[in-house]
């Protein structure tokens, strides 16, 4: 109990301090850095997956409360670019899987699962069924998520020159206890739905829908949901940071230099598909990047929200990517694994 209290307090404090200092997406970044530090100082710290899901719910609720129905009017413009980028991302991930297999000691199944650009938890859980080394797959995807999340806000701020909202700008004084209680109840409802009816990115989908209902019926402003989402970002970041433990480091070292190279190429692939998507749409480079970069849907939506961007569009496109990849993953595996084995 004391360990969980320490986790909640320290990650929230780190998130607030970095946000107040003007670090882009400081709540999320501070939480990640604090989680990594706690893991290496205290060793073998873990937070139950249910807590992680519960934290994600409040990101979704905040997006739902701020939901802009105008996103539906953009669907026609975004459909073709999204499909093209999805195909390019899948081809790029498959090529990186072959590269890792060709120049490392990993078996083809493990190498392929390391580079599938889908939801980390779904890919990791499915990988064991196909005989992949789940520890290496989990280590690679943990490194992918952590590196992209840490790099993203700083790079976007440098590229776009946008002004970053400081922690002092968070509407703490407008925080309403009654609205917080309502959101807590709605959050528990979304959490319950996610446990009862499992789908990829379900916690985000259910909470966005419920947050939108709350906005229509009971919530007068976004101040309370923004504050709750900020703390949730810090705690989500902390959980992500805790995953980067000594075993993860050992598994990454087992991959050798090719593992680090593939991580770099993975990020460059994300930049490449961003350029394609941005050239075909009118939302701007930063929104395009957050919408199509192969990283966590919750994390990218949280960064969009913290930077004052259109989190609804980002969440919708990231969720669509995760869902489509989840449903076509078996076909991908059947198609590419024989090809990987034949090219050794």
mmCIF file with all atom_site columns, N, CA, C and O in Angstrom, residues 301-341:
data_model
loop_
_atom_site.group_PDB
_atom_site.id
_atom_site.type_symbol
_atom_site.label_atom_id
_atom_site.label_alt_id
_atom_site.label_comp_id
_atom_site.label_asym_id
_atom_site.label_entity_id
_atom_site.label_seq_id
_atom_site.pdbx_PDB_ins_code
_atom_site.Cartn_x
_atom_site.Cartn_y
_atom_site.Cartn_z
_atom_site.occupancy
_atom_site.B_iso_or_equiv
_atom_site.pdbx_formal_charge
_atom_site.auth_seq_id
_atom_site.auth_comp_id
_atom_site.auth_asym_id
_atom_site.auth_atom_id
_atom_site.pdbx_PDB_model_num
ATOM 1   N N  . UNK A 1 301 ? -2.871  10.693  -27.758 1.00 0.00 ? 301 UNK A N  1
ATOM 2   C CA . UNK A 1 301 ? -4.028  11.541  -27.480 1.00 0.00 ? 301 UNK A CA 1
ATOM 3   C C  . UNK A 1 301 ? -3.765  12.444  -26.283 1.00 0.00 ? 301 UNK A C  1
ATOM 4   O O  . UNK A 1 301 ? -4.166  13.611  -26.268 1.00 0.00 ? 301 UNK A O  1
ATOM 5   N N  . UNK A 1 302 ? -3.069  11.913  -25.275 1.00 0.00 ? 302 UNK A N  1
ATOM 6   C CA . UNK A 1 302 ? -2.735  12.716  -24.105 1.00 0.00 ? 302 UNK A CA 1
ATOM 7   C C  . UNK A 1 302 ? -1.796  13.854  -24.465 1.00 0.00 ? 302 UNK A C  1
ATOM 8   O O  . UNK A 1 302 ? -1.954  14.988  -23.991 1.00 0.00 ? 302 UNK A O  1
ATOM 9   N N  . UNK A 1 303 ? -0.815  13.584  -25.324 1.00 0.00 ? 303 UNK A N  1
ATOM 10  C CA . UNK A 1 303 ? 0.107   14.637  -25.761 1.00 0.00 ? 303 UNK A CA 1
ATOM 11  C C  . UNK A 1 303 ? -0.648  15.695  -26.557 1.00 0.00 ? 303 UNK A C  1
ATOM 12  O O  . UNK A 1 303 ? -0.435  16.898  -26.369 1.00 0.00 ? 303 UNK A O  1
ATOM 13  N N  . UNK A 1 304 ? -1.541  15.254  -27.444 1.00 0.00 ? 304 UNK A N  1
ATOM 14  C CA . UNK A 1 304 ? -2.333  16.212  -28.224 1.00 0.00 ? 304 UNK A CA 1
ATOM 15  C C  . UNK A 1 304 ? -3.146  17.114  -27.304 1.00 0.00 ? 304 UNK A C  1
ATOM 16  O O  . UNK A 1 304 ? -3.206  18.340  -27.500 1.00 0.00 ? 304 UNK A O  1
ATOM 17  N N  . UNK A 1 305 ? -3.760  16.518  -26.294 1.00 0.00 ? 305 UNK A N  1
ATOM 18  C CA . UNK A 1 305 ? -4.558  17.294  -25.349 1.00 0.00 ? 305 UNK A CA 1
ATOM 19  C C  . UNK A 1 305 ? -3.701  18.280  -24.576 1.00 0.00 ? 305 UNK A C  1
ATOM 20  O O  . UNK A 1 305 ? -4.068  19.436  -24.397 1.00 0.00 ? 305 UNK A O  1
ATOM 21  N N  . UNK A 1 306 ? -2.519  17.831  -24.135 1.00 0.00 ? 306 UNK A N  1
ATOM 22  C CA . UNK A 1 306 ? -1.656  18.707  -23.340 1.00 0.00 ? 306 UNK A CA 1
ATOM 23  C C  . UNK A 1 306 ? -1.077  19.850  -24.163 1.00 0.00 ? 306 UNK A C  1
ATOM 24  O O  . UNK A 1 306 ? -0.737  20.902  -23.626 1.00 0.00 ? 306 UNK A O  1
ATOM 25  N N  . UNK A 1 307 ? -0.960  19.654  -25.477 1.00 0.00 ? 307 UNK A N  1
ATOM 26  C CA . UNK A 1 307 ? -0.445  20.704  -26.349 1.00 0.00 ? 307 UNK A CA 1
ATOM 27  C C  . UNK A 1 307 ? -1.555  21.578  -26.932 1.00 0.00 ? 307 UNK A C  1
ATOM 28  O O  . UNK A 1 307 ? -1.296  22.459  -27.745 1.00 0.00 ? 307 UNK A O  1
ATOM 29  N N  . UNK A 1 308 ? -2.795  21.326  -26.512 1.00 0.00 ? 308 UNK A N  1
ATOM 30  C CA . UNK A 1 308 ? -3.910  22.138  -26.982 1.00 0.00 ? 308 UNK A CA 1
ATOM 31  C C  . UNK A 1 308 ? -4.310  21.842  -28.411 1.00 0.00 ? 308 UNK A C  1
ATOM 32  O O  . UNK A 1 308 ? -4.874  22.704  -29.097 1.00 0.00 ? 308 UNK A O  1
ATOM 33  N N  . UNK A 1 309 ? -4.055  20.619  -28.888 1.00 0.00 ? 309 UNK A N  1
ATOM 34  C CA . UNK A 1 309 ? -4.384  20.236  -30.256 1.00 0.00 ? 309 UNK A CA 1
ATOM 35  C C  . UNK A 1 309 ? -5.690  19.444  -30.284 1.00 0.00 ? 309 UNK A C  1
ATOM 36  O O  . UNK A 1 309 ? -6.315  19.221  -29.254 1.00 0.00 ? 309 UNK A O  1
ATOM 37  N N  . UNK A 1 310 ? -6.091  19.003  -31.468 1.00 0.00 ? 310 UNK A N  1
ATOM 38  C CA . UNK A 1 310 ? -7.354  18.292  -31.642 1.00 0.00 ? 310 UNK A CA 1
ATOM 39  C C  . UNK A 1 310 ? -7.191  16.833  -31.221 1.00 0.00 ? 310 UNK A C  1
ATOM 40  O O  . UNK A 1 310 ? -6.880  15.964  -32.042 1.00 0.00 ? 310 UNK A O  1
ATOM 41  N N  . UNK A 1 311 ? -7.394  16.578  -29.949 1.00 0.00 ? 311 UNK A N  1
ATOM 42  C CA . UNK A 1 311 ? -7.202  15.230  -29.413 1.00 0.00 ? 311 UNK A CA 1
ATOM 43  C C  . UNK A 1 311 ? -8.237  14.253  -29.958 1.00 0.00 ? 311 UNK A C  1
ATOM 44  O O  . UNK A 1 311 ? -7.976  13.048  -30.034 1.00 0.00 ? 311 UNK A O  1
ATOM 45  N N  . UNK A 1 312 ? -9.413  14.745  -30.333 1.00 0.00 ? 312 UNK A N  1
ATOM 46  C CA . UNK A 1 312 ? -10.464 13.874  -30.849 1.00 0.00 ? 312 UNK A CA 1
ATOM 47  C C  . UNK A 1 312 ? -10.017 13.188  -32.132 1.00 0.00 ? 312 UNK A C  1
ATOM 48  O O  . UNK A 1 312 ? -10.164 11.971  -32.290 1.00 0.00 ? 312 UNK A O  1
ATOM 49  N N  . UNK A 1 313 ? -9.467  13.958  -33.068 1.00 0.00 ? 313 UNK A N  1
ATOM 50  C CA . UNK A 1 313 ? -8.990  13.398  -34.330 1.00 0.00 ? 313 UNK A CA 1
ATOM 51  C C  . UNK A 1 313 ? -7.851  12.416  -34.090 1.00 0.00 ? 313 UNK A C  1
ATOM 52  O O  . UNK A 1 313 ? -7.814  11.332  -34.681 1.00 0.00 ? 313 UNK A O  1
ATOM 53  N N  . UNK A 1 314 ? -6.916  12.812  -33.229 1.00 0.00 ? 314 UNK A N  1
ATOM 54  C CA . UNK A 1 314 ? -5.776  11.949  -32.920 1.00 0.00 ? 314 UNK A CA 1
ATOM 55  C C  . UNK A 1 314 ? -6.250  10.617  -32.352 1.00 0.00 ? 314 UNK A C  1
ATOM 56  O O  . UNK A 1 314 ? -5.819  9.544   -32.792 1.00 0.00 ? 314 UNK A O  1
ATOM 57  N N  . UNK A 1 315 ? -7.144  10.673  -31.377 1.00 0.00 ? 315 UNK A N  1
ATOM 58  C CA . UNK A 1 315 ? -7.648  9.446   -30.754 1.00 0.00 ? 315 UNK A CA 1
ATOM 59  C C  . UNK A 1 315 ? -8.388  8.577   -31.771 1.00 0.00 ? 315 UNK A C  1
ATOM 60  O O  . UNK A 1 315 ? -8.209  7.353   -31.802 1.00 0.00 ? 315 UNK A O  1
ATOM 61  N N  . UNK A 1 316 ? -9.215  9.207   -32.607 1.00 0.00 ? 316 UNK A N  1
ATOM 62  C CA . UNK A 1 316 ? -9.999  8.445   -33.582 1.00 0.00 ? 316 UNK A CA 1
ATOM 63  C C  . UNK A 1 316 ? -9.106  7.691   -34.560 1.00 0.00 ? 316 UNK A C  1
ATOM 64  O O  . UNK A 1 316 ? -9.329  6.507   -34.851 1.00 0.00 ? 316 UNK A O  1
ATOM 65  N N  . UNK A 1 317 ? -8.071  8.357   -35.070 1.00 0.00 ? 317 UNK A N  1
ATOM 66  C CA . UNK A 1 317 ? -7.195  7.719   -36.050 1.00 0.00 ? 317 UNK A CA 1
ATOM 67  C C  . UNK A 1 317 ? -6.298  6.668   -35.399 1.00 0.00 ? 317 UNK A C  1
ATOM 68  O O  . UNK A 1 317 ? -6.059  5.603   -35.980 1.00 0.00 ? 317 UNK A O  1
ATOM 69  N N  . UNK A 1 318 ? -5.800  6.949   -34.211 1.00 0.00 ? 318 UNK A N  1
ATOM 70  C CA . UNK A 1 318 ? -4.956  5.964   -33.531 1.00 0.00 ? 318 UNK A CA 1
ATOM 71  C C  . UNK A 1 318 ? -5.761  4.714   -33.166 1.00 0.00 ? 318 UNK A C  1
ATOM 72  O O  . UNK A 1 318 ? -5.281  3.584   -33.322 1.00 0.00 ? 318 UNK A O  1
ATOM 73  N N  . UNK A 1 319 ? -6.982  4.912   -32.681 1.00 0.00 ? 319 UNK A N  1
ATOM 74  C CA . UNK A 1 319 ? -7.835  3.764   -32.344 1.00 0.00 ? 319 UNK A CA 1
ATOM 75  C C  . UNK A 1 319 ? -8.158  2.954   -33.601 1.00 0.00 ? 319 UNK A C  1
ATOM 76  O O  . UNK A 1 319 ? -8.145  1.720   -33.577 1.00 0.00 ? 319 UNK A O  1
ATOM 77  N N  . UNK A 1 320 ? -8.434  3.643   -34.702 1.00 0.00 ? 320 UNK A N  1
ATOM 78  C CA . UNK A 1 320 ? -8.732  2.937   -35.957 1.00 0.00 ? 320 UNK A CA 1
ATOM 79  C C  . UNK A 1 320 ? -7.537  2.094   -36.393 1.00 0.00 ? 320 UNK A C  1
ATOM 80  O O  . UNK A 1 320 ? -7.706  0.953   -36.851 1.00 0.00 ? 320 UNK A O  1
ATOM 81  N N  . UNK A 1 321 ? -6.328  2.652   -36.246 1.00 0.00 ? 321 UNK A N  1
ATOM 82  C CA . UNK A 1 321 ? -5.123  1.878   -36.588 1.00 0.00 ? 321 UNK A CA 1
ATOM 83  C C  . UNK A 1 321 ? -5.022  0.614   -35.739 1.00 0.00 ? 321 UNK A C  1
ATOM 84  O O  . UNK A 1 321 ? -4.784  -0.482  -36.254 1.00 0.00 ? 321 UNK A O  1
ATOM 85  N N  . UNK A 1 322 ? -5.206  0.764   -34.429 1.00 0.00 ? 322 UNK A N  1
ATOM 86  C CA . UNK A 1 322 ? -5.092  -0.380  -33.532 1.00 0.00 ? 322 UNK A CA 1
ATOM 87  C C  . UNK A 1 322 ? -6.135  -1.455  -33.851 1.00 0.00 ? 322 UNK A C  1
ATOM 88  O O  . UNK A 1 322 ? -5.824  -2.649  -33.874 1.00 0.00 ? 322 UNK A O  1
ATOM 89  N N  . UNK A 1 323 ? -7.374  -1.026  -34.078 1.00 0.00 ? 323 UNK A N  1
ATOM 90  C CA . UNK A 1 323 ? -8.438  -1.985  -34.354 1.00 0.00 ? 323 UNK A CA 1
ATOM 91  C C  . UNK A 1 323 ? -8.188  -2.740  -35.654 1.00 0.00 ? 323 UNK A C  1
ATOM 92  O O  . UNK A 1 323 ? -8.319  -3.974  -35.711 1.00 0.00 ? 323 UNK A O  1
ATOM 93  N N  . UNK A 1 324 ? -7.819  -2.014  -36.705 1.00 0.00 ? 324 UNK A N  1
ATOM 94  C CA . UNK A 1 324 ? -7.612  -2.656  -38.002 1.00 0.00 ? 324 UNK A CA 1
ATOM 95  C C  . UNK A 1 324 ? -6.437  -3.619  -37.951 1.00 0.00 ? 324 UNK A C  1
ATOM 96  O O  . UNK A 1 324 ? -6.507  -4.740  -38.483 1.00 0.00 ? 324 UNK A O  1
ATOM 97  N N  . UNK A 1 325 ? -5.337  -3.205  -37.322 1.00 0.00 ? 325 UNK A N  1
ATOM 98  C CA . UNK A 1 325 ? -4.180  -4.086  -37.236 1.00 0.00 ? 325 UNK A CA 1
ATOM 99  C C  . UNK A 1 325 ? -4.505  -5.321  -36.402 1.00 0.00 ? 325 UNK A C  1
ATOM 100 O O  . UNK A 1 325 ? -4.074  -6.434  -36.716 1.00 0.00 ? 325 UNK A O  1
ATOM 101 N N  . UNK A 1 326 ? -5.280  -5.141  -35.345 1.00 0.00 ? 326 UNK A N  1
ATOM 102 C CA . UNK A 1 326 ? -5.652  -6.279  -34.499 1.00 0.00 ? 326 UNK A CA 1
ATOM 103 C C  . UNK A 1 326 ? -6.428  -7.326  -35.304 1.00 0.00 ? 326 UNK A C  1
ATOM 104 O O  . UNK A 1 326 ? -6.169  -8.526  -35.185 1.00 0.00 ? 326 UNK A O  1
ATOM 105 N N  . UNK A 1 327 ? -7.345  -6.858  -36.143 1.00 0.00 ? 327 UNK A N  1
ATOM 106 C CA . UNK A 1 327 ? -8.188  -7.802  -36.878 1.00 0.00 ? 327 UNK A CA 1
ATOM 107 C C  . UNK A 1 327 ? -7.476  -8.434  -38.071 1.00 0.00 ? 327 UNK A C  1
ATOM 108 O O  . UNK A 1 327 ? -7.821  -9.547  -38.493 1.00 0.00 ? 327 UNK A O  1
ATOM 109 N N  . UNK A 1 328 ? -6.478  -7.740  -38.638 1.00 0.00 ? 328 UNK A N  1
ATOM 110 C CA . UNK A 1 328 ? -5.775  -8.324  -39.783 1.00 0.00 ? 328 UNK A CA 1
ATOM 111 C C  . UNK A 1 328 ? -4.452  -8.973  -39.368 1.00 0.00 ? 328 UNK A C  1
ATOM 112 O O  . UNK A 1 328 ? -3.760  -9.545  -40.210 1.00 0.00 ? 328 UNK A O  1
ATOM 113 N N  . UNK A 1 329 ? -4.125  -8.928  -38.063 1.00 0.00 ? 329 UNK A N  1
ATOM 114 C CA . UNK A 1 329 ? -2.857  -9.481  -37.597 1.00 0.00 ? 329 UNK A CA 1
ATOM 115 C C  . UNK A 1 329 ? -2.678  -10.958 -37.957 1.00 0.00 ? 329 UNK A C  1
ATOM 116 O O  . UNK A 1 329 ? -1.605  -11.355 -38.436 1.00 0.00 ? 329 UNK A O  1
ATOM 117 N N  . UNK A 1 330 ? -3.688  -11.813 -37.767 1.00 0.00 ? 330 UNK A N  1
ATOM 118 C CA . UNK A 1 330 ? -3.493  -13.229 -38.133 1.00 0.00 ? 330 UNK A CA 1
ATOM 119 C C  . UNK A 1 330 ? -3.130  -13.416 -39.603 1.00 0.00 ? 330 UNK A C  1
ATOM 120 O O  . UNK A 1 330 ? -2.274  -14.237 -39.937 1.00 0.00 ? 330 UNK A O  1
ATOM 121 N N  . UNK A 1 331 ? -3.780  -12.658 -40.484 1.00 0.00 ? 331 UNK A N  1
ATOM 122 C CA . UNK A 1 331 ? -3.472  -12.759 -41.912 1.00 0.00 ? 331 UNK A CA 1
ATOM 123 C C  . UNK A 1 331 ? -2.060  -12.275 -42.204 1.00 0.00 ? 331 UNK A C  1
ATOM 124 O O  . UNK A 1 331 ? -1.342  -12.847 -43.034 1.00 0.00 ? 331 UNK A O  1
ATOM 125 N N  . UNK A 1 332 ? -1.650  -11.206 -41.512 1.00 0.00 ? 332 UNK A N  1
ATOM 126 C CA . UNK A 1 332 ? -0.291  -10.693 -41.670 1.00 0.00 ? 332 UNK A CA 1
ATOM 127 C C  . UNK A 1 332 ? 0.735   -11.769 -41.315 1.00 0.00 ? 332 UNK A C  1
ATOM 128 O O  . UNK A 1 332 ? 1.717   -11.975 -42.020 1.00 0.00 ? 332 UNK A O  1
ATOM 129 N N  . UNK A 1 333 ? 0.503   -12.412 -40.187 1.00 0.00 ? 333 UNK A N  1
ATOM 130 C CA . UNK A 1 333 ? 1.439   -13.428 -39.708 1.00 0.00 ? 333 UNK A CA 1
ATOM 131 C C  . UNK A 1 333 ? 1.537   -14.577 -40.711 1.00 0.00 ? 333 UNK A C  1
ATOM 132 O O  . UNK A 1 333 ? 2.630   -15.035 -41.056 1.00 0.00 ? 333 UNK A O  1
ATOM 133 N N  . UNK A 1 334 ? 0.390   -15.042 -41.199 1.00 0.00 ? 334 UNK A N  1
ATOM 134 C CA . UNK A 1 334 ? 0.375   -16.138 -42.163 1.00 0.00 ? 334 UNK A CA 1
ATOM 135 C C  . UNK A 1 334 ? 1.072   -15.761 -43.467 1.00 0.00 ? 334 UNK A C  1
ATOM 136 O O  . UNK A 1 334 ? 1.692   -16.594 -44.125 1.00 0.00 ? 334 UNK A O  1
ATOM 137 N N  . UNK A 1 335 ? 0.999   -14.481 -43.849 1.00 0.00 ? 335 UNK A N  1
ATOM 138 C CA . UNK A 1 335 ? 1.568   -14.036 -45.121 1.00 0.00 ? 335 UNK A CA 1
ATOM 139 C C  . UNK A 1 335 ? 3.068   -13.806 -45.047 1.00 0.00 ? 335 UNK A C  1
ATOM 140 O O  . UNK A 1 335 ? 3.810   -14.158 -45.974 1.00 0.00 ? 335 UNK A O  1
ATOM 141 N N  . UNK A 1 336 ? 3.537   -13.227 -43.935 1.00 0.00 ? 336 UNK A N  1
ATOM 142 C CA . UNK A 1 336 ? 4.913   -12.760 -43.883 1.00 0.00 ? 336 UNK A CA 1
ATOM 143 C C  . UNK A 1 336 ? 5.888   -13.741 -43.245 1.00 0.00 ? 336 UNK A C  1
ATOM 144 O O  . UNK A 1 336 ? 7.068   -13.722 -43.576 1.00 0.00 ? 336 UNK A O  1
ATOM 145 N N  . UNK A 1 337 ? 5.434   -14.599 -42.336 1.00 0.00 ? 337 UNK A N  1
ATOM 146 C CA . UNK A 1 337 ? 6.383   -15.498 -41.695 1.00 0.00 ? 337 UNK A CA 1
ATOM 147 C C  . UNK A 1 337 ? 7.055   -16.477 -42.664 1.00 0.00 ? 337 UNK A C  1
ATOM 148 O O  . UNK A 1 337 ? 8.259   -16.692 -42.587 1.00 0.00 ? 337 UNK A O  1
ATOM 149 N N  . UNK A 1 338 ? 6.312   -17.088 -43.617 1.00 0.00 ? 338 UNK A N  1
ATOM 150 C CA . UNK A 1 338 ? 7.006   -17.939 -44.596 1.00 0.00 ? 338 UNK A CA 1
ATOM 151 C C  . UNK A 1 338 ? 8.033   -17.166 -45.411 1.00 0.00 ? 338 UNK A C  1
ATOM 152 O O  . UNK A 1 338 ? 9.109   -17.676 -45.733 1.00 0.00 ? 338 UNK A O  1
ATOM 153 N N  . UNK A 1 339 ? 7.719   -15.905 -45.747 1.00 0.00 ? 339 UNK A N  1
ATOM 154 C CA . UNK A 1 339 ? 8.643   -15.075 -46.500 1.00 0.00 ? 339 UNK A CA 1
ATOM 155 C C  . UNK A 1 339 ? 9.888   -14.785 -45.685 1.00 0.00 ? 339 UNK A C  1
ATOM 156 O O  . UNK A 1 339 ? 11.013  -14.838 -46.206 1.00 0.00 ? 339 UNK A O  1
ATOM 157 N N  . UNK A 1 340 ? 9.708   -14.492 -44.389 1.00 0.00 ? 340 UNK A N  1
ATOM 158 C CA . UNK A 1 340 ? 10.864  -14.225 -43.522 1.00 0.00 ? 340 UNK A CA 1
ATOM 159 C C  . UNK A 1 340 ? 11.776  -15.432 -43.441 1.00 0.00 ? 340 UNK A C  1
ATOM 160 O O  . UNK A 1 340 ? 13.005  -15.316 -43.524 1.00 0.00 ? 340 UNK A O  1
ATOM 161 N N  . UNK A 1 341 ? 11.182  -16.613 -43.277 1.00 0.00 ? 341 UNK A N  1
ATOM 162 C CA . UNK A 1 341 ? 11.995  -17.825 -43.138 1.00 0.00 ? 341 UNK A CA 1
ATOM 163 C C  . UNK A 1 341 ? 12.761  -18.126 -44.419 1.00 0.00 ? 341 UNK A C  1
ATOM 164 O O  . UNK A 1 341 ? 13.893  -18.633 -44.381 1.00 0.00 ? 341 UNK A O  1
#
